[in-house]
Coordinates of C-alpha atoms in Angstrom, one line a residue:
P1115 CA -58.5 156.9 -40.5
E1116 CA -55.1 155.4 -39.8
M1117 CA -52.4 157.5 -38.1
T1118 CA -50.0 156.9 -40.9
N1119 CA -47.2 159.0 -39.5
L1120 CA -47.0 156.7 -36.5
S1121 CA -44.9 153.7 -37.1
Q1122 CA -46.6 150.3 -37.6
P1123 CA -45.0 148.7 -34.5
L1124 CA -46.1 151.8 -32.4
R1125 CA -49.6 151.5 -33.7
Q1126 CA -49.6 147.8 -32.8
R1127 CA -48.4 148.5 -29.3
L1128 CA -50.9 151.3 -28.8
S1129 CA -53.8 149.1 -29.9
E1130 CA -52.6 146.4 -27.5
A1131 CA -52.3 148.9 -24.6
F1132 CA -55.7 150.3 -25.5
P1133 CA -57.7 147.3 -26.7
K1134 CA -60.9 149.3 -26.8
I1135 CA -61.1 151.3 -30.0
L1136 CA -60.8 155.0 -29.5
P1137 CA -64.1 156.6 -28.6
D1138 CA -65.9 158.3 -31.4
E1139 CA -65.8 162.1 -31.5
I1140 CA -69.3 163.3 -30.6
K1141 CA -68.4 166.9 -31.5
R1142 CA -65.6 168.4 -33.5
N1143 CA -65.2 172.2 -34.0
V1144 CA -62.6 173.8 -36.2
S1145 CA -62.0 177.6 -35.8
E1146 CA -60.8 179.9 -38.6
D1147 CA -57.3 179.9 -37.1
G1148 CA -57.1 176.1 -37.5
T1149 CA -57.6 175.2 -33.8
I1150 CA -59.5 171.9 -33.4
K1151 CA -61.6 171.1 -30.4
I1152 CA -62.9 167.6 -30.0
A1153 CA -65.3 166.2 -27.4
F1154 CA -65.8 162.5 -26.8
R1155 CA -67.8 160.3 -24.5
L1156 CA -66.0 158.3 -21.9
E1157 CA -67.1 154.8 -20.8
D1158 CA -69.2 156.1 -17.9
G1159 CA -71.0 158.5 -20.3
E1160 CA -69.1 161.7 -19.2
I1161 CA -67.8 164.0 -21.9
V1162 CA -64.2 165.2 -22.1
E1163 CA -62.8 168.0 -24.3
C1164 CA -59.3 168.5 -25.7
V1165 CA -57.8 170.8 -28.2
A1166 CA -55.2 170.8 -31.0
I1167 CA -53.6 174.2 -31.6
P1168 CA -51.5 174.6 -34.7
D1169 CA -48.9 177.4 -35.2
E1170 CA -46.4 178.0 -37.9
K1171 CA -43.9 175.4 -36.7
T1172 CA -45.7 173.8 -33.8
L1173 CA -48.7 171.7 -33.0
T1174 CA -49.8 171.8 -29.3
F1175 CA -52.2 169.4 -27.8
C1176 CA -54.1 170.8 -24.8
L1177 CA -55.3 168.1 -22.5
S1178 CA -57.8 167.8 -19.7
S1179 CA -56.9 166.1 -16.4
Q1180 CA -60.3 166.2 -14.6
L1181 CA -63.9 166.4 -15.5
G1182 CA -64.9 169.9 -14.5
C1183 CA -62.9 171.7 -11.8
H1184 CA -63.9 172.7 -8.3
W1185 CA -61.6 175.7 -7.9
G1186 CA -63.9 177.9 -9.8
C1187 CA -61.5 180.7 -11.0
A1188 CA -63.7 183.7 -11.7
F1189 CA -62.8 184.1 -15.3
C1190 CA -62.8 180.4 -16.4
R1191 CA -65.7 178.6 -17.9
T1192 CA -64.6 175.1 -16.9
G1193 CA -65.4 175.6 -13.2
E1194 CA -69.0 176.7 -13.8
G1195 CA -70.2 173.2 -14.0
G1196 CA -68.5 172.1 -10.8
F1197 CA -66.2 169.1 -10.3
K1198 CA -67.2 165.6 -11.4
R1199 CA -64.2 163.4 -11.1
N1200 CA -60.5 162.8 -11.9
L1201 CA -59.6 161.4 -15.3
T1202 CA -57.6 158.1 -15.4
S1203 CA -54.2 157.9 -17.1
N1204 CA -55.8 155.9 -19.9
E1205 CA -58.4 158.7 -20.4
I1206 CA -55.5 161.2 -20.6
V1207 CA -53.5 159.2 -23.2
I1208 CA -56.7 158.6 -25.2
Q1209 CA -57.0 162.3 -25.7
I1210 CA -53.6 162.4 -27.3
L1211 CA -54.5 159.5 -29.6
A1212 CA -57.8 161.0 -30.5
L1213 CA -56.1 164.3 -31.4
C1214 CA -53.5 162.5 -33.4
R1215 CA -56.4 160.8 -35.3
S1216 CA -58.1 164.1 -35.8
T1217 CA -55.1 166.0 -37.0
Q1218 CA -53.3 163.1 -38.7
K1219 CA -50.1 164.5 -37.0
K1220 CA -48.0 164.0 -33.9
P1221 CA -47.8 167.0 -31.4
T1222 CA -44.7 169.0 -30.9
N1223 CA -45.9 170.2 -27.5
I1224 CA -48.3 168.9 -24.9
V1225 CA -49.9 171.2 -22.3
F1226 CA -52.1 170.2 -19.3
M1227 CA -54.2 173.3 -19.6
G1228 CA -57.6 171.8 -20.5
M1229 CA -60.3 171.0 -18.0
G1230 CA -59.3 170.5 -14.4
E1231 CA -56.3 171.0 -12.0
P1232 CA -53.6 168.6 -13.0
L1233 CA -51.7 168.8 -9.7
E1234 CA -54.8 167.7 -7.8
N1235 CA -54.6 164.5 -9.9
Y1236 CA -50.8 164.4 -10.2
K1237 CA -50.2 160.7 -9.7
V1238 CA -52.4 159.9 -12.7
V1239 CA -51.0 162.8 -14.7
F1240 CA -47.4 161.7 -14.0
S1241 CA -48.4 158.1 -14.9
A1242 CA -49.7 159.3 -18.3
I1243 CA -46.6 161.4 -18.8
D1244 CA -44.4 158.4 -17.9
F1245 CA -46.3 156.4 -20.6
I1246 CA -46.0 158.9 -23.4
T1247 CA -42.3 159.7 -22.7
R1248 CA -41.2 156.0 -22.8
K1249 CA -39.0 155.1 -25.8
E1250 CA -41.1 152.0 -26.5
T1251 CA -44.4 154.0 -26.7
M1252 CA -44.5 157.6 -28.0
N1253 CA -41.0 158.6 -27.1
F1254 CA -42.2 162.1 -26.4
A1255 CA -39.7 164.5 -24.9
S1256 CA -40.7 165.5 -21.4
R1257 CA -39.3 169.0 -21.8
R1258 CA -42.0 169.6 -24.4
I1259 CA -44.7 169.0 -21.8
T1260 CA -46.1 171.8 -19.5
I1261 CA -48.3 171.4 -16.5
S1262 CA -50.4 174.4 -15.6
T1263 CA -51.6 174.8 -12.0
V1264 CA -53.5 177.2 -9.8
G1265 CA -50.6 176.7 -7.4
I1266 CA -50.9 173.7 -5.1
P1267 CA -47.7 173.5 -3.1
A1268 CA -47.7 169.7 -2.5
G1269 CA -48.2 169.1 -6.2
I1270 CA -45.4 171.5 -7.1
Q1271 CA -43.1 169.6 -4.7
A1272 CA -44.2 166.3 -6.3
L1273 CA -43.4 167.8 -9.8
A1274 CA -40.0 168.9 -8.6
E1275 CA -39.2 165.3 -7.6
F1276 CA -40.7 163.8 -10.8
P1277 CA -38.0 162.4 -13.1
G1278 CA -37.9 164.2 -16.4
E1279 CA -38.0 167.8 -17.4
V1280 CA -41.7 168.7 -17.4
N1281 CA -42.3 172.5 -17.4
L1282 CA -44.3 174.2 -14.7
A1283 CA -46.7 177.1 -15.4
V1284 CA -48.5 178.8 -12.5
S1285 CA -51.8 180.5 -13.1
L1286 CA -50.9 183.6 -11.0
H1287 CA -53.1 186.4 -12.4
A1288 CA -52.3 188.7 -9.5
A1289 CA -49.4 189.0 -7.0
D1290 CA -51.3 190.3 -4.0
D1291 CA -53.5 188.0 -1.9
N1292 CA -56.7 190.1 -2.0
T1293 CA -56.8 190.5 -5.8
R1294 CA -55.7 186.9 -6.4
S1295 CA -58.2 185.5 -4.0
S1296 CA -61.0 187.3 -5.8
L1297 CA -60.0 185.8 -9.1
V1298 CA -58.5 182.4 -8.1
P1299 CA -60.4 181.1 -5.0
A1300 CA -57.6 178.5 -4.5
N1301 CA -55.5 181.4 -3.1
K1302 CA -57.7 181.5 0.0
K1303 CA -56.3 178.1 0.8
F1304 CA -52.8 178.4 -0.7
R1305 CA -51.6 182.0 0.0
L1306 CA -48.9 183.6 -2.1
D1307 CA -46.1 183.3 0.5
G1308 CA -46.5 179.5 0.7
L1309 CA -46.8 179.3 -3.1
R1310 CA -43.7 181.4 -3.6
S1311 CA -41.8 179.1 -1.2
A1312 CA -42.9 176.0 -3.1
I1313 CA -41.8 177.7 -6.4
E1314 CA -38.4 178.6 -4.9
R1315 CA -37.9 174.9 -3.8
Y1316 CA -39.0 173.7 -7.3
I1317 CA -36.4 176.0 -9.0
D1318 CA -33.7 174.9 -6.5
I1319 CA -34.3 171.2 -7.2
T1320 CA -34.9 171.4 -11.0
N1321 CA -33.1 174.5 -12.1
R1322 CA -36.0 175.0 -14.5
R1323 CA -37.6 178.3 -15.3
V1324 CA -41.2 178.7 -14.1
T1325 CA -43.8 180.5 -16.2
F1326 CA -46.3 182.8 -14.5
E1327 CA -49.6 183.1 -16.5
V1328 CA -51.5 186.3 -16.1
V1329 CA -54.9 186.9 -17.8
L1330 CA -55.3 190.6 -17.9
L1331 CA -58.8 191.8 -17.0
K1332 CA -60.0 195.3 -17.4
D1333 CA -60.0 197.3 -14.1
K1334 CA -59.4 194.1 -12.1
N1335 CA -55.7 193.2 -12.3
D1336 CA -54.3 195.3 -15.1
G1337 CA -53.2 198.5 -13.2
I1338 CA -49.6 199.8 -12.7
H1339 CA -49.7 198.7 -9.0
D1340 CA -50.7 195.2 -10.1
A1341 CA -47.7 195.1 -12.4
M1342 CA -45.4 196.4 -9.6
N1343 CA -46.7 193.7 -7.3
L1344 CA -45.9 191.1 -9.9
A1345 CA -42.4 192.5 -10.5
A1346 CA -41.7 192.3 -6.8
F1347 CA -43.1 188.7 -6.6
C1348 CA -40.8 187.7 -9.5
K1349 CA -37.7 189.3 -8.0
G1350 CA -34.9 186.7 -7.6
L1351 CA -36.9 183.9 -9.2
L1352 CA -35.9 182.0 -12.4
C1353 CA -39.2 182.8 -14.2
H1354 CA -40.9 184.6 -17.0
V1355 CA -44.4 186.1 -17.3
N1356 CA -46.8 185.0 -20.0
I1357 CA -49.6 187.5 -20.5
I1358 CA -52.8 186.0 -21.9
R1359 CA -55.5 188.0 -23.5
F1360 CA -58.8 187.2 -21.9
N1361 CA -61.1 185.0 -23.9
R1362 CA -64.8 186.0 -23.4
F1363 CA -67.5 183.4 -23.1
P1364 CA -71.3 183.9 -22.9
T1365 CA -71.7 183.9 -19.0
T1366 CA -68.9 186.2 -18.1
N1367 CA -69.0 189.9 -17.1
F1368 CA -65.2 190.3 -17.3
R1369 CA -63.7 192.4 -20.1
P1370 CA -60.2 192.1 -21.7
S1371 CA -57.7 194.7 -20.7
T1372 CA -57.2 197.6 -23.1
E1373 CA -54.1 197.6 -25.4
K1374 CA -52.9 200.7 -23.6
A1375 CA -53.2 199.1 -20.1
E1376 CA -51.5 195.9 -21.3
K1377 CA -48.6 198.0 -22.8
E1378 CA -48.1 199.9 -19.6
Y1379 CA -48.2 196.7 -17.6
R1380 CA -45.6 195.1 -19.7
K1381 CA -43.4 198.2 -19.5
V1382 CA -43.3 198.0 -15.7
L1383 CA -42.3 194.3 -15.8
K1384 CA -39.6 194.9 -18.4
K1385 CA -38.2 197.9 -16.5
A1386 CA -37.9 195.6 -13.5
G1387 CA -36.0 193.1 -15.6
V1388 CA -38.8 190.5 -15.8
N1389 CA -38.9 188.5 -19.0
V1390 CA -42.4 188.9 -20.5
T1391 CA -44.3 187.5 -23.5
V1392 CA -47.8 187.8 -24.7
R1393 CA -49.7 184.7 -25.8
N1394 CA -52.2 185.2 -28.6
S1395 CA -54.9 182.8 -27.7
K1396 CA -56.4 180.7 -30.5
G1397 CA -59.7 178.9 -30.8
G1398 CA -61.8 181.6 -29.2
S1399 CA -64.5 181.4 -31.9
I1400 CA -65.2 177.7 -30.9
L1401 CA -64.8 178.1 -27.1
A1402 CA -61.5 176.2 -27.3
A1403 CA -59.3 178.9 -26.0
C1404 CA -57.7 179.3 -22.5
G1405 CA -60.4 179.1 -19.9
Q1406 CA -63.3 178.2 -22.2
L1407 CA -63.5 174.4 -22.1
R1408 CA -66.5 172.8 -20.5
S1409 CA -67.8 169.3 -21.0
E1410 CA -71.3 169.9 -22.4
L1411 CA -73.0 169.6 -25.7

C-alpha cells in the first residue's frame, strides 16, 4: 500500500534513494495493545526485526542497529543468538519505511532499542539519523530520537559531538560493579567509574538530560541497597531514571520484581531527589517488548 500521509515529492525521493523495493514482511505480529512487530529478510538472507509502539498521542518506532548482539545481557533475548553483523544505514532507514508502510503513519518518536548495540555501530547509526533528519528527506526532529546503549564511553563521546539533539539512554540496571557485571557483561570491560565520567562529559557538552534504564529483577537488583547505590550514582548528574518492568521470554529464569519492591525502590530514589518514571512495556505477548527481539522465525 502507498504511504499516503507522506508527500508525493518525498515518496519520489525515497524511491530514488532506495531503488530496490522495500523487502516484503516475512512475519507480522500484532499484540492486543496495538504493538506491531515486523520481520523482514535482508539481501544477504538475514532477518531483522523492528517494532511500532502506539500510545494515546505517540507512535514510537523501535529500530535495530545490528543483527544479534554480542554483549549478552543476562535478561535480554537478543544476545542469545550471538552477534552476526552490523546493519548498514540503508538497512536502518528501510526499517522506518517498512514500519511506515505497516502502520500507514509517520512516527512521533524513534528509539534505537531493538536488536544490537547502536554505539558499537555509531558511524552507521549517525549516518541513518543524518539522513532522516534532513529537511529534504524525512525532516524528522533529532530531539525525538533516542539511542540506548550498554554504556560504551567512546560511543557516548561520539554522540556528545554529533550535531543535533539526539537523546541518550543508558542501560544501567545496577549501580555497583559486581551486580551490574552479572547482568550486563559489558560492565566487565567498561566499569561504572569510566562510564560515569563519559556521562558527565556528555552532559557538559550537550546540556542534555540522560536517562538511566533499570529493568527490575526479583532478588537480583531490586533491593533498598540497590536503590541507594543508584541514588548515589545519579547525584549531581542531569538525569532521570526509567524503571522498566521485566518482560519474560521462554528461555529466562529471571522474574519481574514485586510491586512492593518496586514501590520501595522508587521511594528511595524520590527521597534522594532523583526523577523517576515507570515504563509500562508493550508488545510482550508477541515478544516485541524491551529485551525480547531476536531474528528468528
